[in-house]
Amino acid sequence: MISNVVVSSILGHSGRGMFPLTLKLSYRKFVKKVLETKTTVIAESATRFKIVGNYQIRKPWTWWIYVRKLPRMSLLNAFGLTNDGIEKCAKKILRSAKKGFQVIPSYFPEFSKGLDIAIKEALEAIAIYQSELGDYFFALEINVSCPNAGEDVSKNMSQAVACAKAIKARHPDLTLIVKLSYLHPISLAEELERVGVNIIHGINTIPYGEVFPNKQSPLHKVGGGGISGGLAYPQALEYNTKLSKRVSIPLIMGCGITDLISLGEYKDIRGNGNSVSICSLVRLNPTKAIMAIEISN
Ligand SMILES: Cc1cc2nc3c(=O)[nH]c(=O)nc-3n(C[C@H](O)[C@H](O)[C@H](O)COP(=O)(O)O)c2cc1C
C-alpha cells in the first residue's frame, strides 16, 4: 500500500508538485517519475481552515525567505503551515489521484484551539476527505510535529494520543500514520501503538536550536525554523534507530537523506514492510531523488 520510498511534503498540497519549484525542469521530471513508479506521496499538511503562514502563495519570493539553503545539502524552513483549508486541499488531492498519483493527505490538528475543538475539526476533516476522495482516501497522516506552527511540540504528547485515539475509535479501518518530532520521547510512539495507530513517521524537521544549541537561527524572528537534509541526518538516524527497537508497527523513517548511502542506512534499520521518506533531496537534487525512487520503488 505504501512504497518503499515515500515523498514527504515537497510535492505540495496536491501531491503532484508545488510552485515555485515547478519552474525547474529536473523537479518536473521527478514528478513524472513519481507517477511512473507509483511512488506514495504524503501531501503537505493542511489545517481545517485556511492559514496564511510565513510563506505566502501570492508572494512567491517569500519561499526563498522562509525556505533557505544551508551547507551539507540542508534546508532551514519556517514555512508556517500556509494552506487553503481542508475543502480546497482535498479537491487538489482528488485531481492528483485521478491522474494516477498515490497521495496520502497530511492533517495538522490545532491543539492550541483546545483539545476538544482540535479533535472535532480532525473528525470533520476526515469526513471531508472521505466524501471528496472516496476510495482514493486510503490513509491519513497526522502531523503533530511541525516546528513552525507556534505550538510547543514537546508538550503535545497527551493531545496527540487523545486525537489518535478518537480518530481510531470513529474510523477503525482507516490507516492512521502519526508523524513525530525529534522533541518527542520514544514513549509517545509506544503509546500511539497501544491506541491503534498503524504507522509511525519519524521524523519532521529538527528545530534549529537542537542542531545548533549555541547559535541564533537566521529565522529566529519566526521561531527559528526546522532543519532538514544532511545537517539533521545524525540526530534523525539515531532517533529512528531507537524508534525501530521500541515499536513493532511499521515505520516510515526519514529526515536527512541526501544520497543513496544515507538512504541505504535508513533502509537497513528495518527491512520489508517499512518505508523511508525523502523531502529536501527533491528540492536540492531532483536527479538524485529520481535515482532513489527508481531503484527503490
Ligand atoms: C519546505 C518544506 C515544507 C514542509 N512542509 C511540511 C508539512 O507541511 N508537513 C509535514 O509534516 N512536514 C513538512 N516538512 C517536513 C518534511 O516532510 C520532512 O519530514 C523533513 O523535511 C525531513 O526530511 P528531509 O531531511 O528528507 O527533508 C516540510 C519540509 C520542507 C523542507
Short mmCIF file of N, CA, C and O and ligand atoms in Angstrom, two decimals, residues 6-10 12-13 18 21 42-46 63 66-68 73-83 106-108 141-148 179-180 201-206 226-233 236 253-258 266 277-284, ligand 1:
data_model
loop_
_atom_site.label_atom_id
_atom_site.label_comp_id
_atom_site.label_asym_id
_atom_site.label_seq_id
_atom_site.Cartn_x
_atom_site.Cartn_y
_atom_site.Cartn_z
N VAL A 6 9.01 7.03 0.11
CA VAL A 6 7.83 7.90 0.10
C VAL A 6 8.33 9.34 -0.06
O VAL A 6 9.38 9.68 0.48
N VAL A 7 7.57 10.16 -0.78
CA VAL A 7 7.95 11.57 -0.90
C VAL A 7 7.10 12.38 0.07
O VAL A 7 5.87 12.34 0.01
N SER A 8 7.78 13.11 0.95
CA SER A 8 7.05 13.81 2.01
C SER A 8 7.04 15.33 1.77
O SER A 8 8.10 15.94 1.57
N SER A 9 5.87 15.91 1.76
CA SER A 9 5.61 17.37 1.75
C SER A 9 6.03 18.14 0.49
O SER A 9 5.36 19.08 0.10
N ILE A 10 7.14 17.76 -0.12
CA ILE A 10 7.76 18.63 -1.12
C ILE A 10 7.03 18.63 -2.47
O ILE A 10 7.39 19.36 -3.37
N GLY A 12 3.86 19.42 -2.37
CA GLY A 12 2.79 20.39 -2.08
C GLY A 12 1.48 19.78 -1.61
O GLY A 12 1.40 18.60 -1.30
N HIS A 13 0.47 20.64 -1.56
CA HIS A 13 -0.83 20.20 -1.05
C HIS A 13 -1.56 19.28 -2.03
O HIS A 13 -2.42 18.50 -1.63
N MET A 18 4.71 21.57 -6.45
CA MET A 18 4.34 22.87 -5.89
C MET A 18 5.11 23.99 -6.57
O MET A 18 6.28 23.84 -6.91
N LEU A 21 8.65 25.56 -7.21
CA LEU A 21 9.61 24.51 -7.57
C LEU A 21 9.33 23.95 -8.96
O LEU A 21 10.24 23.47 -9.64
N ILE A 42 3.17 11.86 0.45
CA ILE A 42 2.42 12.43 1.58
C ILE A 42 2.33 13.93 1.30
O ILE A 42 3.36 14.60 1.10
N ALA A 43 1.10 14.42 1.21
CA ALA A 43 0.89 15.82 0.85
C ALA A 43 1.41 16.74 1.95
O ALA A 43 1.61 16.32 3.10
N GLU A 44 1.59 17.99 1.59
CA GLU A 44 1.93 18.98 2.60
C GLU A 44 0.75 19.13 3.55
O GLU A 44 -0.40 18.95 3.14
N SER A 45 1.02 19.46 4.80
CA SER A 45 -0.06 19.45 5.79
C SER A 45 -1.10 20.54 5.55
O SER A 45 -0.77 21.67 5.17
N ALA A 46 -2.34 20.16 5.82
CA ALA A 46 -3.45 21.12 5.75
C ALA A 46 -4.06 21.25 7.14
O ALA A 46 -3.92 20.35 7.99
N TRP A 63 8.96 32.30 -0.49
CA TRP A 63 9.50 30.93 -0.46
C TRP A 63 11.00 30.97 -0.13
O TRP A 63 11.49 30.25 0.73
N TYR A 66 11.76 32.04 3.55
CA TYR A 66 11.43 31.12 4.64
C TYR A 66 11.85 29.66 4.39
O TYR A 66 11.65 28.81 5.25
N VAL A 67 12.37 29.40 3.20
CA VAL A 67 12.94 28.06 2.94
C VAL A 67 14.36 28.29 2.43
O VAL A 67 14.57 28.53 1.25
N ARG A 68 15.33 28.26 3.36
CA ARG A 68 16.70 28.63 2.99
C ARG A 68 17.60 27.43 2.86
O ARG A 68 17.45 26.45 3.58
N MET A 73 23.91 20.07 2.03
CA MET A 73 22.63 19.64 1.44
C MET A 73 21.48 19.73 2.44
O MET A 73 20.74 18.76 2.65
N SER A 74 21.35 20.89 3.06
CA SER A 74 20.31 21.04 4.09
C SER A 74 19.42 22.23 3.79
O SER A 74 19.78 23.12 3.02
N LEU A 75 18.27 22.21 4.41
CA LEU A 75 17.34 23.33 4.32
C LEU A 75 16.95 23.77 5.73
O LEU A 75 16.93 22.95 6.66
N LEU A 76 16.64 25.04 5.86
CA LEU A 76 16.04 25.56 7.09
C LEU A 76 14.72 26.16 6.67
O LEU A 76 14.69 27.05 5.81
N ASN A 77 13.62 25.65 7.21
CA ASN A 77 12.34 26.22 6.77
C ASN A 77 11.44 26.62 7.93
O ASN A 77 11.40 25.99 8.98
N ALA A 78 10.77 27.74 7.69
CA ALA A 78 9.72 28.20 8.61
C ALA A 78 8.53 28.56 7.72
O ALA A 78 8.09 29.70 7.66
N PHE A 79 8.11 27.58 6.99
CA PHE A 79 7.02 27.71 6.02
C PHE A 79 5.75 28.23 6.69
O PHE A 79 5.06 29.10 6.18
N GLY A 80 5.47 27.64 7.86
CA GLY A 80 4.37 28.19 8.68
C GLY A 80 2.99 27.70 8.32
O GLY A 80 2.01 28.43 8.53
N LEU A 81 2.90 26.49 7.77
CA LEU A 81 1.59 25.84 7.56
C LEU A 81 0.64 26.57 6.61
O LEU A 81 -0.58 26.39 6.71
N THR A 82 1.17 27.40 5.74
CA THR A 82 0.31 28.05 4.74
C THR A 82 -0.51 26.99 3.99
O THR A 82 0.06 26.05 3.45
N ASN A 83 -1.83 27.14 4.01
CA ASN A 83 -2.67 26.21 3.24
C ASN A 83 -4.08 26.77 3.12
O ASN A 83 -4.47 27.66 3.87
N SER A 106 -2.06 14.90 4.63
CA SER A 106 -1.47 15.13 5.96
C SER A 106 -2.29 16.22 6.63
O SER A 106 -2.53 17.28 6.05
N TYR A 107 -2.71 15.95 7.86
CA TYR A 107 -3.56 16.90 8.58
C TYR A 107 -2.86 17.38 9.84
O TYR A 107 -2.27 16.58 10.58
N PHE A 108 -2.93 18.69 10.07
CA PHE A 108 -2.33 19.26 11.28
C PHE A 108 -3.43 19.64 12.26
O PHE A 108 -4.19 20.59 12.02
N GLU A 141 -2.18 10.95 7.33
CA GLU A 141 -1.08 11.25 8.26
C GLU A 141 -1.49 12.43 9.15
O GLU A 141 -2.04 13.41 8.67
N ILE A 142 -1.25 12.27 10.44
CA ILE A 142 -1.49 13.36 11.38
C ILE A 142 -0.12 13.94 11.73
O ILE A 142 0.76 13.22 12.21
N ASN A 143 0.03 15.21 11.49
CA ASN A 143 1.30 15.88 11.77
C ASN A 143 1.20 16.57 13.13
O ASN A 143 0.54 17.58 13.27
N VAL A 144 1.85 15.97 14.13
CA VAL A 144 1.84 16.59 15.48
C VAL A 144 3.24 17.12 15.79
O VAL A 144 3.63 17.24 16.95
N SER A 145 4.00 17.44 14.75
CA SER A 145 5.43 17.68 14.92
C SER A 145 5.98 18.89 14.18
O SER A 145 7.19 18.99 14.00
N CYS A 146 5.09 19.80 13.76
CA CYS A 146 5.57 20.94 12.97
C CYS A 146 6.28 21.94 13.88
O CYS A 146 5.67 22.46 14.83
N PRO A 147 7.56 22.27 13.60
CA PRO A 147 8.24 23.21 14.49
C PRO A 147 7.92 24.67 14.15
O PRO A 147 8.41 25.57 14.81
N ASN A 148 7.09 24.89 13.14
CA ASN A 148 6.83 26.27 12.68
C ASN A 148 5.39 26.70 12.89
O ASN A 148 4.91 27.59 12.23
N LYS A 179 3.05 11.49 12.55
CA LYS A 179 4.42 11.96 12.29
C LYS A 179 4.98 12.66 13.52
O LYS A 179 4.40 13.62 14.02
N LEU A 180 6.09 12.13 14.00
CA LEU A 180 6.66 12.60 15.26
C LEU A 180 7.80 13.60 15.05
O LEU A 180 8.33 13.76 13.96
N HIS A 201 5.62 7.84 11.55
CA HIS A 201 6.57 8.51 10.65
C HIS A 201 7.55 9.32 11.50
O HIS A 201 7.17 10.28 12.14
N GLY A 202 8.80 8.88 11.51
CA GLY A 202 9.82 9.61 12.26
C GLY A 202 10.87 10.13 11.29
O GLY A 202 11.40 9.32 10.54
N ILE A 203 11.21 11.36 11.16
CA ILE A 203 10.73 12.46 11.96
C ILE A 203 10.62 13.73 11.10
O ILE A 203 11.17 13.80 10.00
N ASN A 204 9.94 14.71 11.65
CA ASN A 204 9.81 16.01 10.99
C ASN A 204 11.15 16.77 11.07
O ASN A 204 12.10 16.28 11.67
N THR A 205 11.20 17.94 10.49
CA THR A 205 12.42 18.76 10.57
C THR A 205 12.81 18.97 12.04
O THR A 205 11.95 19.03 12.92
N ILE A 206 14.12 19.09 12.29
CA ILE A 206 14.59 19.25 13.67
C ILE A 206 14.73 20.74 13.99
O ILE A 206 15.36 21.47 13.22
N GLY A 226 12.93 24.82 11.16
CA GLY A 226 13.36 23.43 11.32
C GLY A 226 14.39 23.06 10.26
O GLY A 226 14.31 23.51 9.12
N ILE A 227 15.36 22.25 10.68
CA ILE A 227 16.42 21.84 9.77
C ILE A 227 16.11 20.46 9.19
O ILE A 227 15.70 19.54 9.91
N SER A 228 16.31 20.34 7.88
CA SER A 228 16.17 19.06 7.20
C SER A 228 17.41 18.84 6.35
O SER A 228 18.23 19.74 6.21
N GLY A 229 17.54 17.64 5.79
CA GLY A 229 18.72 17.35 4.96
C GLY A 229 19.92 16.98 5.82
O GLY A 229 19.79 16.64 7.00
N GLY A 230 21.10 17.04 5.21
CA GLY A 230 22.34 16.49 5.79
C GLY A 230 22.62 16.88 7.23
O GLY A 230 23.05 16.04 8.03
N LEU A 231 22.37 18.14 7.61
CA LEU A 231 22.70 18.57 8.97
C LEU A 231 21.81 17.88 10.01
O LEU A 231 22.18 17.76 11.18
N ALA A 232 20.65 17.42 9.59
CA ALA A 232 19.73 16.76 10.53
C ALA A 232 19.98 15.26 10.60
O ALA A 232 19.45 14.57 11.50
N TYR A 233 20.77 14.75 9.67
CA TYR A 233 20.89 13.30 9.49
C TYR A 233 21.35 12.53 10.75
O TYR A 233 20.69 11.56 11.14
N ALA A 236 18.61 12.44 13.39
CA ALA A 236 17.40 11.75 12.90
C ALA A 236 17.63 10.25 12.79
O ALA A 236 16.75 9.45 13.14
N MET A 253 10.58 6.01 7.91
CA MET A 253 11.73 6.64 8.57
C MET A 253 12.37 7.64 7.63
O MET A 253 12.57 7.36 6.44
N GLY A 254 12.72 8.77 8.17
CA GLY A 254 13.36 9.76 7.31
C GLY A 254 13.84 10.95 8.10
O GLY A 254 13.80 10.96 9.34
N CYS A 255 14.31 11.93 7.35
CA CYS A 255 14.94 13.17 7.80
C CYS A 255 16.45 13.01 7.60
O CYS A 255 17.07 12.19 8.27
N GLY A 256 16.95 13.78 6.67
CA GLY A 256 18.40 13.83 6.47
C GLY A 256 18.94 13.07 5.27
O GLY A 256 20.15 13.07 5.05
N ILE A 257 18.07 12.44 4.50
CA ILE A 257 18.60 11.65 3.37
C ILE A 257 19.07 12.58 2.24
O ILE A 257 18.31 13.41 1.75
N THR A 258 20.34 12.44 1.88
CA THR A 258 20.90 13.32 0.85
C THR A 258 21.52 12.53 -0.30
O THR A 258 21.96 13.12 -1.28
N TYR A 266 19.15 4.10 6.22
CA TYR A 266 17.79 4.08 6.77
C TYR A 266 17.09 2.75 6.46
O TYR A 266 16.43 2.17 7.30
N SER A 277 11.39 8.05 3.97
CA SER A 277 10.84 9.25 3.33
C SER A 277 11.93 10.22 2.90
O SER A 277 12.97 10.33 3.55
N ILE A 278 11.68 10.90 1.78
CA ILE A 278 12.59 11.95 1.32
C ILE A 278 11.80 13.23 1.09
O ILE A 278 10.63 13.20 0.74
N CYS A 279 12.48 14.35 1.31
CA CYS A 279 11.85 15.65 1.08
C CYS A 279 12.89 16.61 0.50
O CYS A 279 12.88 16.92 -0.69
N SER A 280 13.84 17.06 1.33
CA SER A 280 14.80 18.09 0.89
C SER A 280 15.60 17.66 -0.33
O SER A 280 15.95 18.48 -1.18
N LEU A 281 15.90 16.37 -0.43
CA LEU A 281 16.67 15.87 -1.57
C LEU A 281 15.97 16.23 -2.89
O LEU A 281 16.63 16.54 -3.88
N VAL A 282 14.65 16.21 -2.86
CA VAL A 282 13.88 16.51 -4.08
C VAL A 282 14.06 17.99 -4.46
O VAL A 282 14.15 18.34 -5.63
N ARG A 283 14.15 18.83 -3.45
CA ARG A 283 14.36 20.27 -3.70
C ARG A 283 15.80 20.53 -4.14
O ARG A 283 16.05 21.32 -5.04
N LEU A 284 16.75 19.83 -3.50
CA LEU A 284 18.16 20.19 -3.69
C LEU A 284 18.83 19.41 -4.82
O LEU A 284 19.78 19.91 -5.43
C1 LIG B 1 9.65 23.33 2.52
C2 LIG B 1 9.24 22.25 3.45
C3 LIG B 1 7.90 22.12 3.80
C4 LIG B 1 7.50 21.11 4.68
N1 LIG B 1 6.17 21.00 5.00
C5 LIG B 1 5.78 20.01 5.82
C6 LIG B 1 4.41 19.84 6.13
O1 LIG B 1 3.53 20.57 5.65
N2 LIG B 1 4.07 18.82 6.97
C7 LIG B 1 4.99 17.96 7.50
O2 LIG B 1 4.62 17.04 8.24
N3 LIG B 1 6.30 18.10 7.22
C8 LIG B 1 6.72 19.09 6.40
N4 LIG B 1 8.03 19.21 6.09
C9 LIG B 1 9.00 18.21 6.63
C10 LIG B 1 9.30 17.11 5.64
O3 LIG B 1 8.15 16.37 5.29
C11 LIG B 1 10.37 16.15 6.19
O4 LIG B 1 9.81 15.45 7.27
C12 LIG B 1 11.60 16.88 6.66
O5 LIG B 1 12.00 17.83 5.69
C13 LIG B 1 12.77 15.94 6.92
O6 LIG B 1 13.12 15.17 5.81
P1 LIG B 1 14.29 15.55 4.77
O7 LIG B 1 15.55 15.70 5.53
O8 LIG B 1 14.29 14.40 3.80
O9 LIG B 1 13.89 16.83 4.11
C14 LIG B 1 8.47 20.22 5.22
C15 LIG B 1 9.80 20.35 4.87
C16 LIG B 1 10.21 21.35 4.00
C17 LIG B 1 11.67 21.47 3.65
#
